[in-house]
Amino acid sequence: MTSYLIFRTDRIGDFLLTIILINSIKRNDPNSIITVISSKKNYHFIKSFKIINEVIILKNTLPDKIKLIYKLRSSYYDNIIVHDSKNRSSIISLFLKYGRKIIPNNNLNISYIDSIKEIISKLNYNFIESDLNTLKYRDHNFSKDFNEDFILLHFDEKWIYDDYITEYTNIEPLKDELISFISLLLTVTNKRLVITTGIRSPNILNNIINTGLNSRVKVFKELDFLDLEVLISKSKLLISCHGSVSHVAAAHKIKQIDIIEEKQSNFYSKWTSHFRNYNSIHRMPFAQLSSDIIKLL
């Protein structure tokens, strides 16, 4: 059995690239043993994947890093893949026992999926499109009773100017603009609408909820990411600002409208070049943005 130690000590969206790599490894070598070094942010999510044998958190204090090195040194790894390209991961890997170490190609002109294909090639494996179906080896049921034909609007902090990168275009809606947009979504799609939030529900949405929503609208605030993933997988369309949810929609081949910053288009294309059923739209003042979203429905 071939053993793999894979470092992915950042966020959930980043790991949704690594699971493409893991899918390919497991398909080419079903008996492989895979250990992932995670962060606190993505540990719970990574643990939900049945094809991963062990997940270990990398804590950021020096004593904890030393303890981790001693723990990992008790094993030999045929392959170490520093997929997060973090200095801390590279340094820890120096002290471990392994046959081969791979660090991804971070050339600015190469997409992340092409970098993954390079790693797969170095392992003497092949890549096929079904490796992109990253969320198939799961066993998680949505904890709330909801099963409708719906589209999903993920209204998180990226819509709120002061809560996101203030150098980016302001897309924050006025209350009346958001109410009108919700109404248009219901009319044009003729489907139920689910609105989800990030870890903190925006005040503008809370104000609208307090004044009353259309009965065809359901709001789920501050969901666990595993629940959010299941909701996205059941939706007919995802509308969101680019993030982890975008990767989930792509993995499930859910149609999506992904809102990105125009001056960062090249950066986003590195992440999204393998996305299926994908449409992107640039951030712009909400009146124009909402109009352009409606045109893409």
PDB file of C-alpha atoms in Angstrom:
ATOM      1  CA  MET A   1       0.000   0.000   0.000  1.00  0.00           C
ATOM      2  CA  THR A   2       1.336   3.403  -1.010  1.00  0.00           C
ATOM      3  CA  SER A   3       1.166   6.114   1.660  1.00  0.00           C
ATOM      4  CA  TYR A   4       0.601   9.814   1.058  1.00  0.00           C
ATOM      5  CA  LEU A   5       0.996  12.763   3.418  1.00  0.00           C
ATOM      6  CA  ILE A   6      -0.730  15.840   1.995  1.00  0.00           C
ATOM      7  CA  PHE A   7      -0.492  19.325   3.532  1.00  0.00           C
ATOM      8  CA  ARG A   8      -3.577  21.533   3.161  1.00  0.00           C
ATOM      9  CA  THR A   9      -3.442  23.928   6.097  1.00  0.00           C
ATOM     10  CA  ASP A  10      -5.658  26.755   4.850  1.00  0.00           C
ATOM     11  CA  ARG A  11      -9.363  27.059   3.972  1.00  0.00           C
ATOM     12  CA  ILE A  12     -12.228  24.905   2.746  1.00  0.00           C
ATOM     13  CA  GLY A  13     -12.192  26.329  -0.783  1.00  0.00           C
ATOM     14  CA  ASP A  14      -8.493  25.489  -1.098  1.00  0.00           C
ATOM     15  CA  PHE A  15      -9.102  21.928   0.027  1.00  0.00           C
ATOM     16  CA  LEU A  16     -11.799  21.536  -2.632  1.00  0.00           C
ATOM     17  CA  LEU A  17      -8.917  21.661  -5.114  1.00  0.00           C
ATOM     18  CA  THR A  18      -6.875  19.105  -3.167  1.00  0.00           C
ATOM     19  CA  ILE A  19      -9.743  16.623  -3.080  1.00  0.00           C
ATOM     20  CA  ILE A  20      -9.547  16.526  -6.907  1.00  0.00           C
ATOM     21  CA  LEU A  21      -5.985  15.286  -6.477  1.00  0.00           C
ATOM     22  CA  ILE A  22      -7.035  12.795  -3.806  1.00  0.00           C
ATOM     23  CA  ASN A  23      -9.867  11.504  -6.001  1.00  0.00           C
ATOM     24  CA  SER A  24      -7.370  10.824  -8.760  1.00  0.00           C
ATOM     25  CA  ILE A  25      -4.925   9.082  -6.413  1.00  0.00           C
ATOM     26  CA  LYS A  26      -7.655   6.852  -4.979  1.00  0.00           C
ATOM     27  CA  ARG A  27      -9.009   5.975  -8.421  1.00  0.00           C
ATOM     28  CA  ASN A  28      -5.544   5.030  -9.703  1.00  0.00           C
ATOM     29  CA  ASP A  29      -4.488   3.345  -6.450  1.00  0.00           C
ATOM     30  CA  PRO A  30      -7.570   2.222  -4.460  1.00  0.00           C
ATOM     31  CA  ASN A  31      -5.437   0.765  -1.655  1.00  0.00           C
ATOM     32  CA  SER A  32      -3.495   3.982  -1.039  1.00  0.00           C
ATOM     33  CA  ILE A  33      -3.343   5.359   2.513  1.00  0.00           C
ATOM     34  CA  ILE A  34      -3.929   9.100   2.653  1.00  0.00           C
ATOM     35  CA  THR A  35      -3.196  11.383   5.605  1.00  0.00           C
ATOM     36  CA  VAL A  36      -4.048  15.091   5.369  1.00  0.00           C
ATOM     37  CA  ILE A  37      -2.509  17.795   7.550  1.00  0.00           C
ATOM     38  CA  SER A  38      -5.244  20.394   7.974  1.00  0.00           C
ATOM     39  CA  SER A  39      -5.915  23.745   9.613  1.00  0.00           C
ATOM     40  CA  LYS A  40      -8.516  24.341  12.309  1.00  0.00           C
ATOM     41  CA  LYS A  41     -10.647  26.031   9.625  1.00  0.00           C
ATOM     42  CA  ASN A  42     -10.961  23.042   7.338  1.00  0.00           C
ATOM     43  CA  TYR A  43     -10.490  20.081   9.729  1.00  0.00           C
ATOM     44  CA  HIS A  44     -14.192  19.359  10.275  1.00  0.00           C
ATOM     45  CA  PHE A  45     -14.899  19.501   6.543  1.00  0.00           C
ATOM     46  CA  ILE A  46     -11.959  17.296   5.549  1.00  0.00           C
ATOM     47  CA  LYS A  47     -12.959  14.716   8.195  1.00  0.00           C
ATOM     48  CA  SER A  48     -16.240  14.185   6.338  1.00  0.00           C
ATOM     49  CA  PHE A  49     -14.465  12.574   3.352  1.00  0.00           C
ATOM     50  CA  LYS A  50     -14.547   8.796   3.612  1.00  0.00           C
ATOM     51  CA  ILE A  51     -11.619   8.293   1.208  1.00  0.00           C
ATOM     52  CA  ILE A  52      -9.200  10.029   3.599  1.00  0.00           C
ATOM     53  CA  ASN A  53      -7.690   7.737   6.212  1.00  0.00           C
ATOM     54  CA  GLU A  54      -6.520  10.304   8.765  1.00  0.00           C
ATOM     55  CA  VAL A  55      -6.735  14.066   9.294  1.00  0.00           C
ATOM     56  CA  ILE A  56      -4.333  15.859  11.646  1.00  0.00           C
ATOM     57  CA  ILE A  57      -4.551  19.537  12.638  1.00  0.00           C
ATOM     58  CA  LEU A  58      -1.465  21.704  12.300  1.00  0.00           C
ATOM     59  CA  LYS A  59      -1.557  24.167  15.191  1.00  0.00           C
ATOM     60  CA  ASN A  60       0.444  27.330  14.728  1.00  0.00           C
ATOM     61  CA  THR A  61       2.569  27.478  17.896  1.00  0.00           C
ATOM     62  CA  LEU A  62       6.184  26.300  17.850  1.00  0.00           C
ATOM     63  CA  PRO A  63       5.693  23.630  20.583  1.00  0.00           C
ATOM     64  CA  ASP A  64       2.707  22.223  18.662  1.00  0.00           C
ATOM     65  CA  LYS A  65       4.711  22.106  15.429  1.00  0.00           C
ATOM     66  CA  ILE A  66       7.502  20.227  17.181  1.00  0.00           C
ATOM     67  CA  LYS A  67       4.987  17.749  18.618  1.00  0.00           C
ATOM     68  CA  LEU A  68       3.545  17.236  15.144  1.00  0.00           C
ATOM     69  CA  ILE A  69       7.002  16.566  13.675  1.00  0.00           C
ATOM     70  CA  TYR A  70       7.663  13.891  16.324  1.00  0.00           C
ATOM     71  CA  LYS A  71       4.273  12.316  15.656  1.00  0.00           C
ATOM     72  CA  LEU A  72       4.781  12.230  11.883  1.00  0.00           C
ATOM     73  CA  ARG A  73       8.387  10.964  12.168  1.00  0.00           C
ATOM     74  CA  SER A  74       7.055   7.713  13.603  1.00  0.00           C
ATOM     75  CA  SER A  75       5.832   6.828  10.097  1.00  0.00           C
ATOM     76  CA  TYR A  76       7.393   6.563   6.653  1.00  0.00           C
ATOM     77  CA  TYR A  77       5.510   8.172   3.737  1.00  0.00           C
ATOM     78  CA  ASP A  78       6.029   7.063   0.164  1.00  0.00           C
ATOM     79  CA  ASN A  79       4.909  10.503  -1.020  1.00  0.00           C
ATOM     80  CA  ILE A  80       4.659  13.893   0.647  1.00  0.00           C
ATOM     81  CA  ILE A  81       2.706  16.563  -1.243  1.00  0.00           C
ATOM     82  CA  VAL A  82       2.952  20.123   0.103  1.00  0.00           C
ATOM     83  CA  HIS A  83      -0.228  21.175  -1.662  1.00  0.00           C
ATOM     84  CA  ASP A  84      -0.795  24.346   0.358  1.00  0.00           C
ATOM     85  CA  SER A  85       2.708  25.632  -0.600  1.00  0.00           C
ATOM     86  CA  LYS A  86       3.041  27.116   2.893  1.00  0.00           C
ATOM     87  CA  ASN A  87       6.506  27.715   4.358  1.00  0.00           C
ATOM     88  CA  ARG A  88       5.444  26.093   7.636  1.00  0.00           C
ATOM     89  CA  SER A  89       4.387  22.923   5.798  1.00  0.00           C
ATOM     90  CA  SER A  90       7.599  22.821   3.765  1.00  0.00           C
ATOM     91  CA  ILE A  91       9.723  23.244   6.905  1.00  0.00           C
ATOM     92  CA  ILE A  92       7.893  20.471   8.772  1.00  0.00           C
ATOM     93  CA  SER A  93       8.290  18.151   5.795  1.00  0.00           C
ATOM     94  CA  LEU A  94      12.092  18.546   5.966  1.00  0.00           C
ATOM     95  CA  PHE A  95      12.193  16.530   9.198  1.00  0.00           C
ATOM     96  CA  LEU A  96      10.048  13.614   7.979  1.00  0.00           C
ATOM     97  CA  LYS A  97      10.876  10.226   6.473  1.00  0.00           C
ATOM     98  CA  TYR A  98       9.662   9.861   2.894  1.00  0.00           C
ATOM     99  CA  GLY A  99      10.453   8.505  -0.521  1.00  0.00           C
ATOM    100  CA  ARG A 100       9.430  11.471  -2.661  1.00  0.00           C
ATOM    101  CA  LYS A 101       8.279  15.027  -2.024  1.00  0.00           C
ATOM    102  CA  ILE A 102       6.231  17.102  -4.469  1.00  0.00           C
ATOM    103  CA  ILE A 103       5.662  20.834  -4.240  1.00  0.00           C
ATOM    104  CA  PRO A 104       3.081  22.257  -6.721  1.00  0.00           C
ATOM    105  CA  ASN A 105       3.959  24.490  -9.647  1.00  0.00           C
ATOM    106  CA  ASN A 106       2.858  27.981  -8.547  1.00  0.00           C
ATOM    107  CA  ASN A 107       3.676  29.698 -11.833  1.00  0.00           C
ATOM    108  CA  LEU A 108       1.300  32.656 -12.217  1.00  0.00           C
ATOM    109  CA  ASN A 109       0.506  31.558 -15.769  1.00  0.00           C
ATOM    110  CA  ILE A 110      -0.701  28.081 -14.849  1.00  0.00           C
ATOM    111  CA  SER A 111      -4.152  27.277 -13.493  1.00  0.00           C
ATOM    112  CA  TYR A 112      -4.578  25.305 -10.289  1.00  0.00           C
ATOM    113  CA  ILE A 113      -6.175  22.398 -12.140  1.00  0.00           C
ATOM    114  CA  ASP A 114      -3.166  22.211 -14.497  1.00  0.00           C
ATOM    115  CA  SER A 115      -0.874  22.232 -11.463  1.00  0.00           C
ATOM    116  CA  ILE A 116      -2.855  19.301 -10.055  1.00  0.00           C
ATOM    117  CA  LYS A 117      -2.553  17.453 -13.370  1.00  0.00           C
ATOM    118  CA  GLU A 118       1.232  17.952 -13.203  1.00  0.00           C
ATOM    119  CA  ILE A 119       1.314  16.354  -9.737  1.00  0.00           C
ATOM    120  CA  ILE A 120      -0.796  13.446 -10.964  1.00  0.00           C
ATOM    121  CA  SER A 121       1.587  12.965 -13.883  1.00  0.00           C
ATOM    122  CA  LYS A 122       4.614  12.972 -11.527  1.00  0.00           C
ATOM    123  CA  LEU A 123       2.903  10.188  -9.589  1.00  0.00           C
ATOM    124  CA  ASN A 124       2.618   8.265 -12.891  1.00  0.00           C
ATOM    125  CA  TYR A 125      -1.162   8.378 -12.683  1.00  0.00           C
ATOM    126  CA  ASN A 126      -3.750   9.662 -15.137  1.00  0.00           C
ATOM    127  CA  PHE A 127      -6.429  12.331 -14.724  1.00  0.00           C
ATOM    128  CA  ILE A 128     -10.012  11.968 -15.976  1.00  0.00           C
ATOM    129  CA  GLU A 129     -12.939  14.384 -15.767  1.00  0.00           C
ATOM    130  CA  SER A 130     -14.814  12.379 -13.147  1.00  0.00           C
ATOM    131  CA  ASP A 131     -12.023  13.273 -10.701  1.00  0.00           C
ATOM    132  CA  LEU A 132     -13.691  16.705 -10.580  1.00  0.00           C
ATOM    133  CA  ASN A 133     -16.723  15.181  -8.861  1.00  0.00           C
ATOM    134  CA  THR A 134     -15.082  15.880  -5.538  1.00  0.00           C
ATOM    135  CA  LEU A 135     -18.064  15.583  -3.217  1.00  0.00           C
ATOM    136  CA  LYS A 136     -19.280  12.101  -4.103  1.00  0.00           C
ATOM    137  CA  TYR A 137     -17.602  10.212  -1.241  1.00  0.00           C
ATOM    138  CA  ARG A 138     -19.662  11.817   1.503  1.00  0.00           C
ATOM    139  CA  ASP A 139     -22.164  10.754   4.084  1.00  0.00           C
ATOM    140  CA  HIS A 140     -23.873  13.880   5.339  1.00  0.00           C
ATOM    141  CA  ASN A 141     -27.593  14.647   5.440  1.00  0.00           C
ATOM    142  CA  PHE A 142     -29.001  18.142   5.742  1.00  0.00           C
ATOM    143  CA  SER A 143     -29.982  18.611   9.385  1.00  0.00           C
ATOM    144  CA  LYS A 144     -33.115  20.627   8.602  1.00  0.00           C
ATOM    145  CA  ASP A 145     -36.329  19.450   6.969  1.00  0.00           C
ATOM    146  CA  PHE A 146     -36.238  21.114   3.563  1.00  0.00           C
ATOM    147  CA  ASN A 147     -36.701  19.548   0.154  1.00  0.00           C
ATOM    148  CA  GLU A 148     -37.940  21.971  -2.503  1.00  0.00           C
ATOM    149  CA  ASP A 149     -37.239  22.920  -6.126  1.00  0.00           C
ATOM    150  CA  PHE A 150     -35.293  26.137  -5.606  1.00  0.00           C
ATOM    151  CA  ILE A 151     -32.507  28.521  -6.574  1.00  0.00           C
ATOM    152  CA  LEU A 152     -30.003  29.651  -3.970  1.00  0.00           C
ATOM    153  CA  LEU A 153     -28.739  33.159  -3.259  1.00  0.00           C
ATOM    154  CA  HIS A 154     -25.693  33.075  -0.976  1.00  0.00           C
ATOM    155  CA  PHE A 155     -25.780  36.528   0.619  1.00  0.00           C
ATOM    156  CA  ASP A 156     -22.646  36.699   2.751  1.00  0.00           C
ATOM    157  CA  GLU A 157     -20.187  39.423   3.833  1.00  0.00           C
ATOM    158  CA  LYS A 158     -18.834  39.756   0.273  1.00  0.00           C
ATOM    159  CA  TRP A 159     -21.958  41.702  -0.681  1.00  0.00           C
ATOM    160  CA  ILE A 160     -21.390  44.253   2.111  1.00  0.00           C
ATOM    161  CA  TYR A 161     -18.844  46.953   1.303  1.00  0.00           C
ATOM    162  CA  ASP A 162     -17.417  47.614   4.775  1.00  0.00           C
ATOM    163  CA  ASP A 163     -17.241  43.871   5.544  1.00  0.00           C
ATOM    164  CA  TYR A 164     -15.225  42.911   2.468  1.00  0.00           C
ATOM    165  CA  ILE A 165     -12.250  44.256   0.511  1.00  0.00           C
ATOM    166  CA  THR A 166     -12.952  47.982   0.290  1.00  0.00           C
ATOM    167  CA  GLU A 167     -10.693  48.323  -2.759  1.00  0.00           C
ATOM    168  CA  TYR A 168     -13.194  46.152  -4.634  1.00  0.00           C
ATOM    169  CA  THR A 169     -16.279  47.548  -6.358  1.00  0.00           C
ATOM    170  CA  ASN A 170     -19.144  48.274  -3.972  1.00  0.00           C
ATOM    171  CA  ILE A 171     -22.090  45.977  -4.765  1.00  0.00           C
ATOM    172  CA  GLU A 172     -24.005  46.491  -1.513  1.00  0.00           C
ATOM    173  CA  PRO A 173     -27.738  46.928  -2.218  1.00  0.00           C
ATOM    174  CA  LEU A 174     -30.145  49.330  -0.598  1.00  0.00           C
ATOM    175  CA  LYS A 175     -33.001  47.648   1.238  1.00  0.00           C
ATOM    176  CA  ASP A 176     -35.566  48.424  -1.484  1.00  0.00           C
ATOM    177  CA  GLU A 177     -33.129  47.256  -4.184  1.00  0.00           C
ATOM    178  CA  LEU A 178     -32.655  43.904  -2.478  1.00  0.00           C
ATOM    179  CA  ILE A 179     -36.407  43.446  -1.977  1.00  0.00           C
ATOM    180  CA  SER A 180     -37.016  44.176  -5.679  1.00  0.00           C
ATOM    181  CA  PHE A 181     -34.257  41.784  -6.722  1.00  0.00           C
ATOM    182  CA  ILE A 182     -35.715  38.974  -4.592  1.00  0.00           C
ATOM    183  CA  SER A 183     -39.117  39.573  -6.179  1.00  0.00           C
ATOM    184  CA  LEU A 184     -37.625  39.456  -9.677  1.00  0.00           C
ATOM    185  CA  LEU A 185     -35.813  36.195  -8.937  1.00  0.00           C
ATOM    186  CA  LEU A 186     -39.106  34.608  -7.884  1.00  0.00           C
ATOM    187  CA  THR A 187     -40.953  35.900 -10.938  1.00  0.00           C
ATOM    188  CA  VAL A 188     -38.372  35.137 -13.618  1.00  0.00           C
ATOM    189  CA  THR A 189     -37.370  31.657 -12.385  1.00  0.00           C
ATOM    190  CA  ASN A 190     -40.808  30.612 -11.139  1.00  0.00           C
ATOM    191  CA  LYS A 191     -39.049  28.662  -8.396  1.00  0.00           C
ATOM    192  CA  ARG A 192     -38.666  28.888  -4.640  1.00  0.00           C
ATOM    193  CA  LEU A 193     -35.765  30.996  -3.397  1.00  0.00           C
ATOM    194  CA  VAL A 194     -33.386  29.968  -0.607  1.00  0.00           C
ATOM    195  CA  ILE A 195     -31.139  32.655   0.884  1.00  0.00           C
ATOM    196  CA  THR A 196     -28.109  31.592   2.904  1.00  0.00           C
ATOM    197  CA  THR A 197     -25.537  33.680   4.755  1.00  0.00           C
ATOM    198  CA  GLY A 198     -21.937  33.382   5.906  1.00  0.00           C
ATOM    199  CA  ILE A 199     -20.885  33.184   9.541  1.00  0.00           C
ATOM    200  CA  ARG A 200     -22.652  36.484  10.204  1.00  0.00           C
ATOM    201  CA  SER A 201     -25.997  37.455   8.706  1.00  0.00           C
ATOM    202  CA  PRO A 202     -25.865  40.950   7.071  1.00  0.00           C
ATOM    203  CA  ASN A 203     -27.989  43.585   8.814  1.00  0.00           C
ATOM    204  CA  ILE A 204     -29.808  44.502   5.613  1.00  0.00           C
ATOM    205  CA  LEU A 205     -31.074  40.931   5.285  1.00  0.00           C
ATOM    206  CA  ASN A 206     -32.081  40.810   8.953  1.00  0.00           C
ATOM    207  CA  ASN A 207     -34.074  44.017   8.470  1.00  0.00           C
ATOM    208  CA  ILE A 208     -35.932  42.542   5.503  1.00  0.00           C
ATOM    209  CA  ILE A 209     -36.680  39.351   7.429  1.00  0.00           C
ATOM    210  CA  ASN A 210     -38.096  41.418  10.292  1.00  0.00           C
ATOM    211  CA  THR A 211     -40.474  43.256   7.965  1.00  0.00           C
ATOM    212  CA  GLY A 212     -41.665  40.023   6.334  1.00  0.00           C
ATOM    213  CA  LEU A 213     -40.592  37.922   3.356  1.00  0.00           C
ATOM    214  CA  ASN A 214     -42.543  36.350   0.525  1.00  0.00           C
ATOM    215  CA  SER A 215     -43.760  32.887   1.551  1.00  0.00           C
ATOM    216  CA  ARG A 216     -41.765  31.371  -1.341  1.00  0.00           C
ATOM    217  CA  VAL A 217     -38.509  32.565   0.253  1.00  0.00           C
ATOM    218  CA  LYS A 218     -36.667  30.541   2.893  1.00  0.00           C
ATOM    219  CA  VAL A 219     -33.667  31.921   4.791  1.00  0.00           C
ATOM    220  CA  PHE A 220     -31.017  29.768   6.470  1.00  0.00           C
ATOM    221  CA  LYS A 221     -28.593  31.881   8.477  1.00  0.00           C
ATOM    222  CA  GLU A 222     -25.064  30.927   9.533  1.00  0.00           C
ATOM    223  CA  LEU A 223     -25.278  27.272   8.494  1.00  0.00           C
ATOM    224  CA  ASP A 224     -22.613  24.693   9.169  1.00  0.00           C
ATOM    225  CA  PHE A 225     -20.686  24.379   5.889  1.00  0.00           C
ATOM    226  CA  LEU A 226     -21.652  20.713   5.473  1.00  0.00           C
ATOM    227  CA  ASP A 227     -25.322  21.706   5.582  1.00  0.00           C
ATOM    228  CA  LEU A 228     -24.666  24.560   3.159  1.00  0.00           C
ATOM    229  CA  GLU A 229     -22.972  22.128   0.789  1.00  0.00           C
ATOM    230  CA  VAL A 230     -26.014  19.829   0.771  1.00  0.00           C
ATOM    231  CA  LEU A 231     -28.323  22.774   0.052  1.00  0.00           C
ATOM    232  CA  ILE A 232     -26.179  23.873  -2.893  1.00  0.00           C
ATOM    233  CA  SER A 233     -26.149  20.321  -4.265  1.00  0.00           C
ATOM    234  CA  LYS A 234     -29.976  20.300  -4.289  1.00  0.00           C
ATOM    235  CA  SER A 235     -30.384  23.730  -5.900  1.00  0.00           C
ATOM    236  CA  LYS A 236     -31.040  24.512  -9.563  1.00  0.00           C
ATOM    237  CA  LEU A 237     -28.836  27.604  -9.551  1.00  0.00           C
ATOM    238  CA  LEU A 238     -26.337  29.276  -7.205  1.00  0.00           C
ATOM    239  CA  ILE A 239     -25.852  33.058  -7.199  1.00  0.00           C
ATOM    240  CA  SER A 240     -22.888  34.115  -5.070  1.00  0.00           C
ATOM    241  CA  CYS A 241     -19.675  36.069  -4.757  1.00  0.00           C
ATOM    242  CA  HIS A 242     -16.751  33.757  -5.427  1.00  0.00           C
ATOM    243  CA  GLY A 243     -15.683  31.519  -2.552  1.00  0.00           C
ATOM    244  CA  SER A 244     -15.955  27.976  -1.215  1.00  0.00           C
ATOM    245  CA  VAL A 245     -19.577  27.774  -2.327  1.00  0.00           C
ATOM    246  CA  SER A 246     -18.452  28.292  -5.935  1.00  0.00           C
ATOM    247  CA  HIS A 247     -16.269  25.177  -5.733  1.00  0.00           C
ATOM    248  CA  VAL A 248     -19.161  23.186  -4.264  1.00  0.00           C
ATOM    249  CA  ALA A 249     -21.464  24.159  -7.145  1.00  0.00           C
ATOM    250  CA  ALA A 250     -18.775  23.253  -9.681  1.00  0.00           C
ATOM    251  CA  ALA A 251     -18.205  19.861  -8.048  1.00  0.00           C
ATOM    252  CA  HIS A 252     -21.927  19.072  -8.298  1.00  0.00           C
ATOM    253  CA  LYS A 253     -22.250  20.606 -11.806  1.00  0.00           C
ATOM    254  CA  ILE A 254     -24.822  23.069 -10.452  1.00  0.00           C
ATOM    255  CA  LYS A 255     -25.359  26.085 -12.685  1.00  0.00           C
ATOM    256  CA  GLN A 256     -23.871  29.150 -11.041  1.00  0.00           C
ATOM    257  CA  ILE A 257     -23.520  32.895 -11.474  1.00  0.00           C
ATOM    258  CA  ASP A 258     -20.233  33.819  -9.824  1.00  0.00           C
ATOM    259  CA  ILE A 259     -19.650  37.493  -8.970  1.00  0.00           C
ATOM    260  CA  ILE A 260     -15.983  38.488  -9.248  1.00  0.00           C
ATOM    261  CA  GLU A 261     -13.882  41.659  -9.242  1.00  0.00           C
ATOM    262  CA  GLU A 262     -13.000  42.646 -12.821  1.00  0.00           C
ATOM    263  CA  LYS A 263      -9.439  43.753 -12.034  1.00  0.00           C
ATOM    264  CA  GLN A 264      -8.820  40.330 -10.462  1.00  0.00           C
ATOM    265  CA  SER A 265     -10.199  38.326 -13.404  1.00  0.00           C
ATOM    266  CA  ASN A 266      -6.881  36.604 -14.138  1.00  0.00           C
ATOM    267  CA  PHE A 267      -6.561  35.567 -10.493  1.00  0.00           C
ATOM    268  CA  TYR A 268     -10.046  34.062 -10.439  1.00  0.00           C
ATOM    269  CA  SER A 269      -9.498  32.237 -13.739  1.00  0.00           C
ATOM    270  CA  LYS A 270      -6.677  30.261 -12.086  1.00  0.00           C
ATOM    271  CA  TRP A 271      -9.257  28.876  -9.639  1.00  0.00           C
ATOM    272  CA  THR A 272     -12.200  28.389 -12.011  1.00  0.00           C
ATOM    273  CA  SER A 273     -10.768  27.056 -15.285  1.00  0.00           C
ATOM    274  CA  HIS A 274     -12.071  23.538 -14.466  1.00  0.00           C
ATOM    275  CA  PHE A 275     -15.553  24.657 -13.332  1.00  0.00           C
ATOM    276  CA  ARG A 276     -18.551  23.131 -15.103  1.00  0.00           C
ATOM    277  CA  ASN A 277     -21.879  24.912 -15.811  1.00  0.00           C
ATOM    278  CA  TYR A 278     -20.202  28.184 -14.871  1.00  0.00           C
ATOM    279  CA  ASN A 279     -20.981  31.844 -15.560  1.00  0.00           C
ATOM    280  CA  SER A 280     -19.102  34.792 -14.083  1.00  0.00           C
ATOM    281  CA  ILE A 281     -20.118  38.418 -13.833  1.00  0.00           C
ATOM    282  CA  HIS A 282     -18.149  41.440 -12.656  1.00  0.00           C
ATOM    283  CA  ARG A 283     -18.850  43.337  -9.462  1.00  0.00           C
ATOM    284  CA  MET A 284     -20.658  46.615 -10.175  1.00  0.00           C
ATOM    285  CA  PRO A 285     -23.175  48.883  -8.415  1.00  0.00           C
ATOM    286  CA  PHE A 286     -26.126  46.764  -7.373  1.00  0.00           C
ATOM    287  CA  ALA A 287     -28.727  48.287  -9.703  1.00  0.00           C
ATOM    288  CA  GLN A 288     -26.713  47.232 -12.763  1.00  0.00           C
ATOM    289  CA  LEU A 289     -25.460  44.008 -11.173  1.00  0.00           C
ATOM    290  CA  SER A 290     -28.949  42.759 -10.366  1.00  0.00           C
ATOM    291  CA  SER A 291     -30.130  43.594 -13.884  1.00  0.00           C
ATOM    292  CA  ASP A 292     -27.270  41.629 -15.424  1.00  0.00           C
ATOM    293  CA  ILE A 293     -27.904  38.647 -13.129  1.00  0.00           C
ATOM    294  CA  ILE A 294     -31.553  38.541 -14.226  1.00  0.00           C
ATOM    295  CA  LYS A 295     -30.416  38.462 -17.867  1.00  0.00           C
ATOM    296  CA  LEU A 296     -28.326  35.350 -17.166  1.00  0.00           C
ATOM    297  CA  LEU A 297     -31.185  33.380 -15.601  1.00  0.00           C
TER     298      LEU A 297
END
